[in-house]
Coordinates of C-alpha atoms and ligand atoms in Angstrom, one line a residue:
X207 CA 13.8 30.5 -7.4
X208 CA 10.9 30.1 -9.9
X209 CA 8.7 33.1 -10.3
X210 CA 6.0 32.3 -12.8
X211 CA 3.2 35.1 -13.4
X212 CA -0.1 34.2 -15.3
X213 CA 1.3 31.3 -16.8
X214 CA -1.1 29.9 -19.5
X215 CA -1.1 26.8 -21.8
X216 CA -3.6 26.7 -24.6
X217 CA -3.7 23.6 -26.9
X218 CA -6.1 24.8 -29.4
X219 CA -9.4 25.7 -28.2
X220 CA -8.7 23.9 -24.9
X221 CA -7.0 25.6 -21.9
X222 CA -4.7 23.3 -19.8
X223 CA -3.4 26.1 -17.6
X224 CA -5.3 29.2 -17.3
X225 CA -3.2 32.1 -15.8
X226 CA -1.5 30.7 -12.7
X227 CA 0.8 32.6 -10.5
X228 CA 3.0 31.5 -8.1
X229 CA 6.4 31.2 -6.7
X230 CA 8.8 28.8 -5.2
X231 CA 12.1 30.0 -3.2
X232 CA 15.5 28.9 -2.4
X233 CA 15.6 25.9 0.0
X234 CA 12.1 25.5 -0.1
X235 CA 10.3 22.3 -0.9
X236 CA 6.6 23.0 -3.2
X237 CA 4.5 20.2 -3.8
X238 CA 1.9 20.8 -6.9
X239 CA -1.4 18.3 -6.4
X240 CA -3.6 17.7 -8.2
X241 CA -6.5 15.1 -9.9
X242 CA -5.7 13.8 -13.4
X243 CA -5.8 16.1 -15.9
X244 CA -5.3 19.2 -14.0
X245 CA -2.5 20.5 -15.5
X246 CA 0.5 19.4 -13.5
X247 CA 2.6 18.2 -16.1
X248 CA 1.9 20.7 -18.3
X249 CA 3.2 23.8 -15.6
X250 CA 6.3 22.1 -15.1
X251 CA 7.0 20.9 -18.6
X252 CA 6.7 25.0 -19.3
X253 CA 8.9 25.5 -16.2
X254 CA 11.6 23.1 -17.2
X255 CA 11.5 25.0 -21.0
X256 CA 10.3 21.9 -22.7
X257 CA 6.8 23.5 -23.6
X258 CA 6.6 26.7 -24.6
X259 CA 3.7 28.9 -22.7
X260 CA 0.8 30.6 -24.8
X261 CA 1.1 33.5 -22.2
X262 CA 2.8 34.9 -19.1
X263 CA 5.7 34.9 -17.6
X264 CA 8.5 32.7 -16.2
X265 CA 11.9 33.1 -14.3
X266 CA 13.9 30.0 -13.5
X267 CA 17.2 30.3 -10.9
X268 CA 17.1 34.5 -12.1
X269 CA 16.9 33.8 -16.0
X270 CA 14.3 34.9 -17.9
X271 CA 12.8 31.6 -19.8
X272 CA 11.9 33.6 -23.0
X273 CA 14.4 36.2 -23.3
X274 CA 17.5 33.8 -21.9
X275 CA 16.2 30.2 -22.3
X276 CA 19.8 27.9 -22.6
X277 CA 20.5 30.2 -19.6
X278 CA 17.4 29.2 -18.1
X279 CA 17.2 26.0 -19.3
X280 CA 20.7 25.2 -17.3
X281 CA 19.6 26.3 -14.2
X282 CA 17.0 23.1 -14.0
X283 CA 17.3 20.0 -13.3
X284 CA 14.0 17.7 -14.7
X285 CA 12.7 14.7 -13.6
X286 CA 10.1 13.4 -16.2
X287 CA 6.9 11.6 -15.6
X288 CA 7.9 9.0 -17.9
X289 CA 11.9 8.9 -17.5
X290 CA 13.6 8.7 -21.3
X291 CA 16.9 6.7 -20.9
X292 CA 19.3 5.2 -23.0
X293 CA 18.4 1.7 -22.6
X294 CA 21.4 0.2 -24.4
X295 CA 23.9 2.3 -22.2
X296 CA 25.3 1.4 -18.9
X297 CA 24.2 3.7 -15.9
X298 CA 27.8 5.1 -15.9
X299 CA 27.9 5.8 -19.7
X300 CA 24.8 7.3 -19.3
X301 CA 25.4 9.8 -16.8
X302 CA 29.1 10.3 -18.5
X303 CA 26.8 11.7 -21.8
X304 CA 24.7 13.3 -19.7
X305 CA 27.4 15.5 -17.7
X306 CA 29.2 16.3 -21.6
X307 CA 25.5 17.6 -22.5
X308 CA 25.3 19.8 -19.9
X309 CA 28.7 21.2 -20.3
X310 CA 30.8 19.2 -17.1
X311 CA 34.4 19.1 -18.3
X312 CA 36.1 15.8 -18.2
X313 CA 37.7 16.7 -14.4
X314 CA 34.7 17.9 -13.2
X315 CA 32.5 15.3 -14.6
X316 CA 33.9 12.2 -12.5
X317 CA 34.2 13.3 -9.0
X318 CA 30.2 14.6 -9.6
X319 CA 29.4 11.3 -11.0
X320 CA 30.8 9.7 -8.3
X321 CA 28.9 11.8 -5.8
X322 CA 25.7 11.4 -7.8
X323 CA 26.0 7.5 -7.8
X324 CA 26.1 7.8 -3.8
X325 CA 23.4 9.5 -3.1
X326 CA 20.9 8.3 -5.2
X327 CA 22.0 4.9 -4.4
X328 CA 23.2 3.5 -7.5
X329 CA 26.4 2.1 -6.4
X330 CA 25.2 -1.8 -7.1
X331 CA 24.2 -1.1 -11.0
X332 CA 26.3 1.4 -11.4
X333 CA 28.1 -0.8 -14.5
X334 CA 24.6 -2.4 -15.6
X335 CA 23.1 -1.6 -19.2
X336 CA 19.6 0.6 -18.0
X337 CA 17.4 -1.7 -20.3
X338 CA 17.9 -4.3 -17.7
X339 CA 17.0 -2.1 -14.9
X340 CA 13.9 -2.2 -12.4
X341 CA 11.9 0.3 -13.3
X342 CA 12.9 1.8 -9.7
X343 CA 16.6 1.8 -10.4
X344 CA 15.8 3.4 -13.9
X345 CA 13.4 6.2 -11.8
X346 CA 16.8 6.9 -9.5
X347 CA 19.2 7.2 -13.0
X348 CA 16.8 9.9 -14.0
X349 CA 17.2 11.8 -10.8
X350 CA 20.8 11.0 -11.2
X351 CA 21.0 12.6 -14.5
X352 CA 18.3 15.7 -13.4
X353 CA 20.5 16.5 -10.5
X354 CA 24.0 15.4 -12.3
X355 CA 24.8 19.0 -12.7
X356 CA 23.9 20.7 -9.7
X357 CA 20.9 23.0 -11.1
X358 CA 19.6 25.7 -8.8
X359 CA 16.0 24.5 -9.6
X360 CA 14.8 20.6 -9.3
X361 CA 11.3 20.4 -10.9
X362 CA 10.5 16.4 -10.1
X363 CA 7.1 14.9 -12.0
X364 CA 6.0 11.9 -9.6
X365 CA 9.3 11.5 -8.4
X366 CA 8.5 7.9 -6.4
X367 CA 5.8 6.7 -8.6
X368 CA 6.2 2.9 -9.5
X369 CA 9.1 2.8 -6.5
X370 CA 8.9 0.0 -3.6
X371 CA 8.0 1.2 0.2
X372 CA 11.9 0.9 0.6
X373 CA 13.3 2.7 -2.3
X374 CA 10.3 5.4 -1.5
X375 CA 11.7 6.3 2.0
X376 CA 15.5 6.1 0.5
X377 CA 14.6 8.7 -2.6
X378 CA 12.0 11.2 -0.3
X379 CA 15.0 11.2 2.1
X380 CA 17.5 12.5 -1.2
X381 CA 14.6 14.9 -2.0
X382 CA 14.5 16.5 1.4
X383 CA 18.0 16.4 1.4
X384 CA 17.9 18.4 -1.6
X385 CA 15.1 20.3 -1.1
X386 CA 17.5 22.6 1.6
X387 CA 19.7 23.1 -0.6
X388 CA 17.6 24.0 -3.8
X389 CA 14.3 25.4 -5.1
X390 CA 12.4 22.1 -5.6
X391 CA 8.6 21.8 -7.0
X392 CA 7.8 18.4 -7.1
X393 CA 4.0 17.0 -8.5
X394 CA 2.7 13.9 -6.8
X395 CA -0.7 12.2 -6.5
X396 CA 0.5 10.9 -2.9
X397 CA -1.3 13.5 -0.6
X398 CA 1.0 11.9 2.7
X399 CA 4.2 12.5 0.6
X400 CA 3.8 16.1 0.0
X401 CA 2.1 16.3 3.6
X402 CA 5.6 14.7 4.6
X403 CA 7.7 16.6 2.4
X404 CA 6.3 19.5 0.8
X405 CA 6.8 23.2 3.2
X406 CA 4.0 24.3 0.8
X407 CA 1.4 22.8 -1.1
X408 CA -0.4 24.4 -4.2
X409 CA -3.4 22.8 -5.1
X410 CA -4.3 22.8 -8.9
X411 CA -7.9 22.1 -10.6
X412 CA -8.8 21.9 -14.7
X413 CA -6.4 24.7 -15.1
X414 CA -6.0 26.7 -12.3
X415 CA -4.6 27.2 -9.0
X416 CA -7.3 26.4 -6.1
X417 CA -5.4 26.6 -3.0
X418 CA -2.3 27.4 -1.6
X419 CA 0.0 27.2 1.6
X420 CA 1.5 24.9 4.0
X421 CA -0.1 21.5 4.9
X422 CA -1.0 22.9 8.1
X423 CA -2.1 26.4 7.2
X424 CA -4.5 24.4 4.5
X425 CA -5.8 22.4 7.1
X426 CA -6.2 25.2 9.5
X427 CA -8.2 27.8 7.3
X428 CA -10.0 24.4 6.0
X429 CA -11.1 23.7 9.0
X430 CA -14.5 25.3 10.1
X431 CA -17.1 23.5 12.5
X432 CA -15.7 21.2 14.2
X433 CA -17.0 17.5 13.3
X434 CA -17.4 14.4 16.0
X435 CA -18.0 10.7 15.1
X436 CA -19.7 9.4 17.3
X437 CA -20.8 5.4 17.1
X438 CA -23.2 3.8 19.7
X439 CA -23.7 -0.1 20.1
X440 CA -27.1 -1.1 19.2
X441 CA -27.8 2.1 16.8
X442 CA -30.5 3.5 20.0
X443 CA -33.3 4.5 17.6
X444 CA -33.7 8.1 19.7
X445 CA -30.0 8.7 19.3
X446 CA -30.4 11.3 16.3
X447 CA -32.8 13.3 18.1
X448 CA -31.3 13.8 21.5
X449 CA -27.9 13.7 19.9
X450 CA -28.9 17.4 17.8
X451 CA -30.5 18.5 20.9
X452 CA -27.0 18.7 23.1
X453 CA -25.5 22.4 23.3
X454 CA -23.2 23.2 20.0
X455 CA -24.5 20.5 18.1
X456 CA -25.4 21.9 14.6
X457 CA -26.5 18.7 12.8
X458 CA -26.4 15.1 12.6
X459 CA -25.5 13.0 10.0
X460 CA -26.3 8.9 10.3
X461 CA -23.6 7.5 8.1
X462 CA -25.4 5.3 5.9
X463 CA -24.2 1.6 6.1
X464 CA -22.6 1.8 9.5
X465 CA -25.5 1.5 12.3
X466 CA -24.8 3.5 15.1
X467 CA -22.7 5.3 13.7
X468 CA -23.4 9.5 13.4
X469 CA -21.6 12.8 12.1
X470 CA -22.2 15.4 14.2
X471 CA -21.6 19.0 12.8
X472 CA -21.0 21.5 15.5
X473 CA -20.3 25.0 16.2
X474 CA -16.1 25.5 15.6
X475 CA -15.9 26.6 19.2
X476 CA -17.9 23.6 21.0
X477 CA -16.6 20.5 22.0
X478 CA -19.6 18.5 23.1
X479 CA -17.5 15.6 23.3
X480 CA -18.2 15.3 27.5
X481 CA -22.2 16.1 27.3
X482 CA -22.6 13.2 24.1
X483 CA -20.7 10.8 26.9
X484 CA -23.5 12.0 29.2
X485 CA -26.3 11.9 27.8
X486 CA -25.2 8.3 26.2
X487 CA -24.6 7.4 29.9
X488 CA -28.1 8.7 31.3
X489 CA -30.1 6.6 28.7
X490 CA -27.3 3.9 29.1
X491 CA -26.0 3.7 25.5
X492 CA -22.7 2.5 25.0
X493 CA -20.6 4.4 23.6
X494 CA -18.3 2.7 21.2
X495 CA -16.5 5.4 19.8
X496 CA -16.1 9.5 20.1
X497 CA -13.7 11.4 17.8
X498 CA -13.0 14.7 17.1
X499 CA -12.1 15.2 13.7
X500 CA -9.6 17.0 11.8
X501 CA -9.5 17.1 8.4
X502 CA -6.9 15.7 6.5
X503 CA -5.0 17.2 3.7
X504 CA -7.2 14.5 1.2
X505 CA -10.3 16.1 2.3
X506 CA -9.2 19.3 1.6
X507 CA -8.1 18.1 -1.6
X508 CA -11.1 16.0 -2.7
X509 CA -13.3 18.8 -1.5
X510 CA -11.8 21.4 -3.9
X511 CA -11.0 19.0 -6.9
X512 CA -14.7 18.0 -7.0
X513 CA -16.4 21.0 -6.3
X514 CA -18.9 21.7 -9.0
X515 CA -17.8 24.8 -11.1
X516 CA -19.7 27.4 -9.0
X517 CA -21.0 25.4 -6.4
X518 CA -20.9 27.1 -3.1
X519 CA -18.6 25.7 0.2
X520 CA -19.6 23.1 1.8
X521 CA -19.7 22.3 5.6
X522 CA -18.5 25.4 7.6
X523 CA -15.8 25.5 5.5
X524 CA -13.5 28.7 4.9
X525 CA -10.2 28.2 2.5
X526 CA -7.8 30.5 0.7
X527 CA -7.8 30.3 -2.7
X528 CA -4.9 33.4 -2.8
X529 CA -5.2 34.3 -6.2
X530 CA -8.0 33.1 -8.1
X531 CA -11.5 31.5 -7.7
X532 CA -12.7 28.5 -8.7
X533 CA -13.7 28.0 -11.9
X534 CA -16.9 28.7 -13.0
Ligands
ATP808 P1 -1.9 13.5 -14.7 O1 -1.9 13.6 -13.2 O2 -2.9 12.6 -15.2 O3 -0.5 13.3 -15.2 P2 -1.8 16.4 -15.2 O4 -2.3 17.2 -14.1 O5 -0.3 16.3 -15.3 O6 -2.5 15.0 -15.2 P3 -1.6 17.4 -17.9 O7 -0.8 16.3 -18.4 O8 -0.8 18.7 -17.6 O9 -2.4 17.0 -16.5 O10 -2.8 17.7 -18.9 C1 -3.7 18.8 -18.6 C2 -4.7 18.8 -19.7 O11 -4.2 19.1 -21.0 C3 -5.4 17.4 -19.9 O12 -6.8 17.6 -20.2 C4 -4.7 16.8 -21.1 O13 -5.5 16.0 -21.8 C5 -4.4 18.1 -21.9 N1 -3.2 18.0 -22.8 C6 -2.0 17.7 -22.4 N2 -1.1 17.6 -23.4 C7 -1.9 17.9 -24.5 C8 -1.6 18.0 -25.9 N3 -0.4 17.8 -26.4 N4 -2.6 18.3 -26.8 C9 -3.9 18.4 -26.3 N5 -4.2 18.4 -25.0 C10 -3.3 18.1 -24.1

């Protein structure tokens, strides 16, 4: 597992991770998102022992990262942002070198090279030089090599960034796959991914952890008044009015540059989904569309990764931020 406690980055003046706290278990699957900038990169650089923390804390797989850090250190696999390869080797050279570094003996070091080449679908360049690799093959020889020697702890930066739709599916299926198996904390900026694969999400922000828990538990505590879209041919110019008149209804929101079309805030236990359809149908307005919304796991994000540093929620809105506030 990783077990990091008030983990803290300085570079100079300038704090890139301010105190975070979190954990990530055996067989569980923790996506970190964030916008640029946030400090992604720089937690799991410190995770996977390549950046040494200003402050806190940090157990990888058991091992202490500064009291017992090659002990650490062996416990992770790493998948870079940008992958570092030998680009004069062939794939099979390269992962030969890579199973010597981390200590595979020769008998050893074959049948899990084999077995790495499989699943992360390298058979067909296998005996290429990397230099003359798409830049998707070259992402898969890193998670070879990250994964080569069976770590307890996979930290992956942007695992399927720069990867085609097909190779995409073929790699998130090896990460769930893996993912079971292992503590895995993978950074993405592709909110469906870690909706799709992530059992947790942990939402970071210039620094600092904003929100935490599953996709669903996100969306559920995000969720506060309920919202309906409602669009009506013609734009009826009495629609606002007798639209926030109807029981429940809090306010209504014409969405600029879309006629006819309205927000309408309401009360989280109200569904006035049946009285818009009949008032619409007394005044005989048609009604084009009539959604309930949810939101997604983007607004959620966008909400809290533009918030203003001590601006107050928004719309009805209720989140957990478990362990620290937003910055202010
Ligand atoms: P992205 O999604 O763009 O990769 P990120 O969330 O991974 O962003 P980091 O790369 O961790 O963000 O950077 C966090 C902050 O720390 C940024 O403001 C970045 O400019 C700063 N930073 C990173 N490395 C250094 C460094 N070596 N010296 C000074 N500042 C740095």
């Amino acid at each position: 597992m990783i077990d990091a406690q008030g983990l803290t980055r300085r570079y100079g003046e300038f704090t890139a991770v301010d105190g975070i706290s979190f954990t990530v278990d055996e067989g569980e699957i923790v996506g970190m998102l964030g916008p640029n900038g946030a400090g992604k990169t720089t937690t799991l650089r410190m995770i996977t022992g390549f950046l040494p923390p200003t402050d806190g804390h940090l157990t990888v797989g058991g091992r202490d990262l500064f009291s017992d850090p090659v002990a650490a250190r062996r416990e992770v696999g790493y998948l870079p942002e940008n992958v570092a390869l030998y680009t004069e080797m062939r794939v099979s050279e390269y992962l030969r070198y890579r199973a010597m570094l981390e200590g595979l003996s020769r008998a050893k070091a074959g049948p899990r090279i084999s077995e790495t080449v499989k699943s992360c679908f390298l058979e067909e360049v296998e005996h290429q030089i990397i230099g003359t690799l798409s830049k998707g093959f070259r992402q898969r020889v890193g998670l070879a090599a990250a994964i080569l020697h069976h770590p307890s702890v996979l930290v992956l930066d942007e695992p399927t960034v720069g990867l085609d739709p097909k190779q995409i599916i073929a790699i998130r299926e090896l990460i769930r796959e893996l993912g079971h198996k292992q503590t895995l904390l993978l950074s993405s900026h592709i909110l469906p991914e870690v909706e799709l694969l992530c059992d947790r999400v942990i939402i970071i922000d210039r620094g600092r952890i904003v929100a935490e828990g599953s996709p669903q538990d996100l969306q559920e505590s995000w969720v506060g008044n309920t919202i309906l879209r409602v669009e009506l041919k013609g734009a009826p110019a009495e629609a606002p009015d007798v639209l926030r008149d109807l029981p429940g209804v809090v306010a209504v929101e014409t969405l600029a540059g879309d006629p006819g079309c309205y927000r309408l805030e309401c009360t989280k236990e109200a569904d006035p989904r049946q009285a818009v359809f009949e008032a619409a149908k007394q005044r005989d307005w048609v009604v084009l569309e009539l959604v309930r919304e949810q939101a997604s796991l983007e607004d959620i994000f966008v909400r809290l990764t533009t918030q203003e540093p001590g601006a107050s929620p928004g719309l009805g809105e209720v989140f957990s931020a478990p362990q620290e506030e937003v910055p202010s």
